[in-house]
């Protein structure tokens, strides 16, 4: 059985005051039926991990370097994230692929580094609108999967987030059939590559404009094991009903 996961990506948002949102979130879900992960900016990871110690909210990073140490000004290694209190890291988000020219090969190397440091890698995949309109979605996902996911992946240390780029931050939600088609495709390929046991155990999140008012329709789609939530994860009053909707599904 896969445990459901509600993951929040704060992106470049959040100052010390925002830690109150984590306290409120944990208070609203003292004994959640699902896993909760919040990925604040790196500046808040250590404090967030302290705030959430003993509470059912885990903390993650939003990126890591491929190397453990070295002359890489401004970068953070997976080991540093782990040392700050993170247990997971988002990798290959489309904003990093676009803003920083991250390729799937780089994402795979980062995921390998995350695994070596004992972090769970949340690897993001997704097509652009032009790719979808050209009926290339599944080819794009297949290519991103084979290049971005390292062989070190297991059901415990890998989560896939399917995030159509055109749905991120736009308020445009794919319909259930579109989400289902991609999630089923990802599941089949994970099972083929990692075997039915591990492949069936790896969680697949949907991400892109998940809000309190549409979360339940997303979570009813088969092979959706939770969500990666951007904007609506910043405030406990928005993220909390999404977590509740996930707890109430399946
Ligand atoms: C994201 O960027 O990972 C994301 C899902 O953003 P939003 O929920 O704001 O669309």
Tab-separated table of C-alpha atoms and ligand atoms in Angstrom:
chain	number	residue	atom	x	y	z
A	1	UNK	CA	0.000	0.000	0.000
A	2	UNK	CA	1.335	3.404	-0.927
A	3	UNK	CA	0.970	6.078	1.737
A	4	UNK	CA	-0.526	9.256	0.336
A	5	UNK	CA	1.698	12.327	0.311
A	6	UNK	CA	0.812	16.019	0.386
A	7	UNK	CA	3.935	17.997	-0.493
A	8	UNK	CA	4.245	21.782	-0.455
A	9	UNK	CA	6.758	23.720	-2.541
A	10	UNK	CA	7.196	27.220	-1.131
A	11	UNK	CA	9.593	28.179	-3.952
A	12	UNK	CA	11.249	31.589	-3.279
A	13	UNK	CA	8.664	32.573	-0.666
A	14	UNK	CA	8.864	32.746	3.094
A	15	UNK	CA	10.607	34.594	5.895
A	16	UNK	CA	10.932	33.627	9.556
A	17	UNK	CA	7.302	34.678	10.194
A	18	UNK	CA	6.137	31.995	7.761
A	19	UNK	CA	7.171	29.315	10.248
A	20	UNK	CA	3.881	30.087	12.023
A	21	UNK	CA	2.134	28.492	9.031
A	22	UNK	CA	3.941	25.227	9.806
A	23	UNK	CA	2.817	25.386	13.431
A	24	UNK	CA	-0.776	25.950	12.307
A	25	UNK	CA	-0.543	23.129	9.794
A	26	UNK	CA	0.738	20.667	12.372
A	27	UNK	CA	-1.966	21.794	14.830
A	28	UNK	CA	-4.659	21.202	12.185
A	29	UNK	CA	-3.391	17.653	11.495
A	30	UNK	CA	-2.168	16.224	14.802
A	31	UNK	CA	-2.496	12.646	13.557
A	32	UNK	CA	-2.707	12.781	9.757
A	33	UNK	CA	-3.658	9.743	7.708
A	34	UNK	CA	-1.245	10.952	5.015
A	35	UNK	CA	2.384	12.056	4.893
A	36	UNK	CA	2.933	15.819	4.883
A	37	UNK	CA	6.098	17.371	3.448
A	38	UNK	CA	6.867	21.087	3.228
A	39	UNK	CA	9.826	22.363	1.180
A	40	UNK	CA	10.586	25.939	2.267
A	41	UNK	CA	13.460	28.022	0.880
A	42	UNK	CA	16.877	26.792	2.043
A	43	UNK	CA	17.180	29.711	4.468
A	44	UNK	CA	14.319	28.296	6.539
A	45	UNK	CA	15.071	24.559	6.451
A	46	UNK	CA	16.911	24.323	9.773
A	47	UNK	CA	14.366	26.441	11.645
A	48	UNK	CA	11.459	24.653	9.971
A	49	UNK	CA	12.904	21.288	10.964
A	50	UNK	CA	13.181	22.500	14.566
A	51	UNK	CA	9.615	23.823	14.556
A	52	UNK	CA	8.353	20.503	13.156
A	53	UNK	CA	10.445	18.192	15.372
A	54	UNK	CA	8.068	15.610	16.805
A	55	UNK	CA	5.221	16.910	14.622
A	56	UNK	CA	3.794	15.150	11.564
A	57	UNK	CA	5.245	17.616	9.042
A	58	UNK	CA	8.504	16.638	7.342
A	59	UNK	CA	10.806	19.216	5.784
A	60	UNK	CA	12.538	19.107	2.397
A	61	UNK	CA	14.754	21.182	0.132
A	62	UNK	CA	14.000	22.463	-3.381
A	63	UNK	CA	17.274	21.557	-5.112
A	64	UNK	CA	20.733	20.152	-4.391
A	65	UNK	CA	24.107	19.921	-6.101
A	66	UNK	CA	25.459	16.732	-7.626
A	67	UNK	CA	28.657	16.843	-5.504
A	68	UNK	CA	29.077	16.398	-1.753
A	69	UNK	CA	31.484	19.314	-1.250
A	70	UNK	CA	33.653	21.637	-3.304
A	71	UNK	CA	34.086	24.951	-5.059
A	72	UNK	CA	30.454	25.596	-6.027
A	73	UNK	CA	29.628	29.060	-4.742
A	74	UNK	CA	26.012	29.455	-3.725
A	75	UNK	CA	25.131	25.776	-4.064
A	76	UNK	CA	24.018	23.305	-1.407
A	77	UNK	CA	24.808	19.610	-1.286
A	78	UNK	CA	22.300	16.902	-0.439
A	79	UNK	CA	24.355	16.165	2.660
A	80	UNK	CA	23.972	19.801	3.784
A	81	UNK	CA	20.190	19.611	3.356
A	82	UNK	CA	20.128	16.413	5.385
A	83	UNK	CA	22.344	18.002	8.029
A	84	UNK	CA	19.905	20.960	8.253
A	85	UNK	CA	17.020	18.628	9.007
A	86	UNK	CA	15.596	17.910	5.547
A	87	UNK	CA	14.499	14.384	4.679
A	88	UNK	CA	13.640	15.018	1.033
A	89	UNK	CA	14.467	17.255	-1.909
A	90	UNK	CA	12.491	18.376	-4.953
A	91	UNK	CA	14.539	17.893	-8.134
A	92	UNK	CA	14.006	18.792	-11.774
A	93	UNK	CA	11.185	21.253	-11.170
A	94	UNK	CA	10.313	22.883	-14.507
A	95	UNK	CA	11.290	26.278	-13.074
A	96	UNK	CA	14.812	24.976	-12.446
A	97	UNK	CA	14.903	23.215	-15.816
A	98	UNK	CA	13.937	26.557	-17.445
A	99	UNK	CA	15.646	29.153	-15.226
A	100	UNK	CA	18.882	27.220	-14.674
A	101	UNK	CA	19.098	25.074	-17.796
A	102	UNK	CA	18.878	21.854	-15.811
A	103	UNK	CA	18.865	18.815	-18.050
A	104	UNK	CA	17.455	15.408	-17.180
A	105	UNK	CA	21.044	14.103	-16.945
A	106	UNK	CA	21.741	16.712	-14.259
A	107	UNK	CA	18.538	15.812	-12.455
A	108	UNK	CA	19.568	12.144	-12.417
A	109	UNK	CA	22.990	13.030	-10.962
A	110	UNK	CA	21.328	15.199	-8.312
A	111	UNK	CA	18.889	12.419	-7.449
A	112	UNK	CA	21.779	9.993	-7.075
A	113	UNK	CA	23.471	12.465	-4.715
A	114	UNK	CA	20.218	12.839	-2.769
A	115	UNK	CA	19.918	9.075	-2.387
A	116	UNK	CA	23.537	8.787	-1.253
A	117	UNK	CA	22.806	11.372	1.454
A	118	UNK	CA	19.703	9.485	2.584
A	119	UNK	CA	17.180	11.929	1.129
A	120	UNK	CA	13.986	11.052	-0.695
A	121	UNK	CA	14.058	12.577	-4.202
A	122	UNK	CA	10.837	14.133	-5.497
A	123	UNK	CA	11.557	14.202	-9.240
A	124	UNK	CA	9.377	16.496	-11.340
A	125	UNK	CA	8.352	15.677	-14.909
A	126	UNK	CA	5.986	17.434	-17.243
A	127	UNK	CA	5.263	18.646	-20.736
A	128	UNK	CA	4.831	22.188	-22.100
A	129	UNK	CA	1.590	23.254	-23.742
A	130	UNK	CA	3.217	23.111	-27.179
A	131	UNK	CA	4.334	19.534	-26.507
A	132	UNK	CA	0.840	18.567	-25.378
A	133	UNK	CA	-0.775	20.251	-28.375
A	134	UNK	CA	1.604	18.308	-30.630
A	135	UNK	CA	0.454	15.060	-28.938
A	136	UNK	CA	3.981	14.496	-27.607
A	137	UNK	CA	3.155	14.325	-23.894
A	138	UNK	CA	3.865	10.629	-23.355
A	139	UNK	CA	7.084	10.721	-25.395
A	140	UNK	CA	8.309	13.657	-23.314
A	141	UNK	CA	7.424	11.907	-20.062
A	142	UNK	CA	9.119	8.687	-21.236
A	143	UNK	CA	12.323	10.535	-22.112
A	144	UNK	CA	12.331	12.521	-18.860
A	145	UNK	CA	11.753	9.325	-16.897
A	146	UNK	CA	14.530	7.333	-18.448
A	147	UNK	CA	17.071	10.152	-18.106
A	148	UNK	CA	16.049	11.770	-14.789
A	149	UNK	CA	15.458	8.736	-12.573
A	150	UNK	CA	18.607	7.008	-11.275
A	151	UNK	CA	19.020	3.266	-10.758
A	152	UNK	CA	19.445	3.925	-7.027
A	153	UNK	CA	15.678	4.546	-6.770
A	154	UNK	CA	13.466	2.509	-4.463
A	155	UNK	CA	9.873	2.783	-3.279
A	156	UNK	CA	11.187	4.573	-0.185
A	157	UNK	CA	13.516	7.120	-1.761
A	158	UNK	CA	11.713	8.083	-4.992
A	159	UNK	CA	8.560	10.102	-5.548
A	160	UNK	CA	7.530	11.242	-9.017
A	161	UNK	CA	5.625	14.501	-9.438
A	162	UNK	CA	3.802	14.842	-12.753
A	163	UNK	CA	3.562	18.588	-13.289
A	164	UNK	CA	2.343	19.772	-16.681
A	165	UNK	CA	4.185	23.071	-17.139
A	166	UNK	CA	1.079	24.772	-18.493
A	167	UNK	CA	-0.806	23.979	-15.283
A	168	UNK	CA	1.768	25.412	-12.859
A	169	UNK	CA	0.617	28.670	-11.329
A	170	UNK	CA	-1.953	29.239	-14.079
A	171	UNK	CA	-5.181	27.998	-12.521
A	172	UNK	CA	-5.539	25.595	-15.474
A	173	UNK	CA	-6.158	22.048	-14.306
A	174	UNK	CA	-5.938	19.095	-16.712
A	175	UNK	CA	-9.082	16.970	-16.723
A	176	UNK	CA	-9.216	13.631	-14.943
A	177	UNK	CA	-8.608	11.678	-18.162
A	178	UNK	CA	-5.474	13.698	-18.959
A	179	UNK	CA	-4.059	13.246	-15.453
A	180	UNK	CA	-5.024	9.567	-15.387
A	181	UNK	CA	-3.422	8.808	-18.746
A	182	UNK	CA	-0.038	10.184	-17.662
A	183	UNK	CA	-0.125	8.665	-14.172
A	184	UNK	CA	-1.007	5.217	-15.570
A	185	UNK	CA	1.794	5.578	-18.108
A	186	UNK	CA	4.311	6.508	-15.385
A	187	UNK	CA	3.158	3.590	-13.219
A	188	UNK	CA	3.558	1.095	-16.061
A	189	UNK	CA	7.051	2.320	-16.843
A	190	UNK	CA	8.121	2.297	-13.181
A	191	UNK	CA	6.927	-1.300	-12.858
A	192	UNK	CA	8.692	-2.297	-16.045
A	193	UNK	CA	11.979	-0.716	-14.961
A	194	UNK	CA	12.055	-1.456	-11.224
A	195	UNK	CA	9.900	-4.583	-11.106
A	196	UNK	CA	6.300	-4.934	-9.953
A	197	UNK	CA	7.146	-4.670	-6.234
A	198	UNK	CA	9.193	-1.468	-6.205
A	199	UNK	CA	7.415	0.022	-9.214
A	200	UNK	CA	4.041	-0.396	-7.549
A	201	UNK	CA	5.343	1.117	-4.310
A	202	UNK	CA	6.698	4.353	-5.810
A	203	UNK	CA	4.407	7.298	-5.265
A	204	UNK	CA	3.232	9.501	-8.125
A	205	UNK	CA	2.007	12.993	-7.231
A	206	UNK	CA	0.087	15.371	-9.434
A	207	UNK	CA	1.210	19.033	-9.380
A	208	UNK	CA	-0.136	22.168	-11.036
A	209	UNK	CA	-2.868	24.517	-9.729
A	210	UNK	CA	-4.130	22.148	-7.020
A	211	UNK	CA	-6.387	24.214	-4.763
A	212	UNK	CA	-8.845	23.472	-1.958
A	213	UNK	CA	-11.745	23.625	-4.437
A	214	UNK	CA	-10.371	21.094	-6.933
A	215	UNK	CA	-8.204	18.771	-4.817
A	216	UNK	CA	-10.813	16.044	-4.370
A	217	UNK	CA	-11.363	15.692	-8.138
A	218	UNK	CA	-7.594	15.248	-8.611
A	219	UNK	CA	-7.296	12.741	-5.770
A	220	UNK	CA	-10.091	10.564	-7.170
A	221	UNK	CA	-7.968	9.772	-10.255
A	222	UNK	CA	-6.385	6.286	-10.052
A	223	UNK	CA	-2.605	6.242	-9.529
A	224	UNK	CA	-2.636	9.738	-8.014
A	225	UNK	CA	-0.932	9.273	-4.655
A	226	UNK	CA	-1.066	12.892	-3.586
A	227	UNK	CA	-0.056	16.325	-4.777
A	228	UNK	CA	2.879	18.667	-5.090
A	229	UNK	CA	1.347	22.035	-4.272
A	230	UNK	CA	2.904	25.424	-4.927
A	231	UNK	CA	0.876	28.563	-4.203
A	232	UNK	CA	-1.733	26.851	-2.061
A	233	UNK	CA	0.917	25.400	0.274
A	234	UNK	CA	2.039	28.800	1.548
A	235	UNK	CA	-0.805	29.250	3.988
A	236	UNK	CA	-2.055	26.582	6.355
A	237	UNK	CA	-5.656	27.640	5.714
A	238	UNK	CA	-5.249	26.684	2.019
A	239	UNK	CA	-2.971	23.654	2.376
A	240	UNK	CA	-4.954	22.125	5.218
A	241	UNK	CA	-8.180	21.458	3.224
A	242	UNK	CA	-6.055	19.879	0.475
A	243	UNK	CA	-4.500	17.547	3.044
A	244	UNK	CA	-7.972	16.797	4.393
A	245	UNK	CA	-9.268	15.990	0.891
A	246	UNK	CA	-6.321	13.626	0.372
A	247	UNK	CA	-6.972	11.872	3.710
A	248	UNK	CA	-10.575	11.316	2.702
A	249	UNK	CA	-9.721	9.680	-0.628
A	250	UNK	CA	-9.153	5.957	-0.804
B	1	LIG	C1	4.622	23.786	-8.459
B	1	LIG	O1	5.260	24.728	-8.921
B	1	LIG	O2	5.209	22.751	-8.086
B	1	LIG	C2	3.180	23.918	-8.374
B	1	LIG	C3	2.484	22.827	-8.372
B	1	LIG	O3	2.696	25.205	-8.323
B	1	LIG	P1	1.154	25.642	-8.200
B	1	LIG	O4	0.471	24.689	-7.241
B	1	LIG	O5	1.193	27.024	-7.670
B	1	LIG	O6	0.568	25.541	-9.571
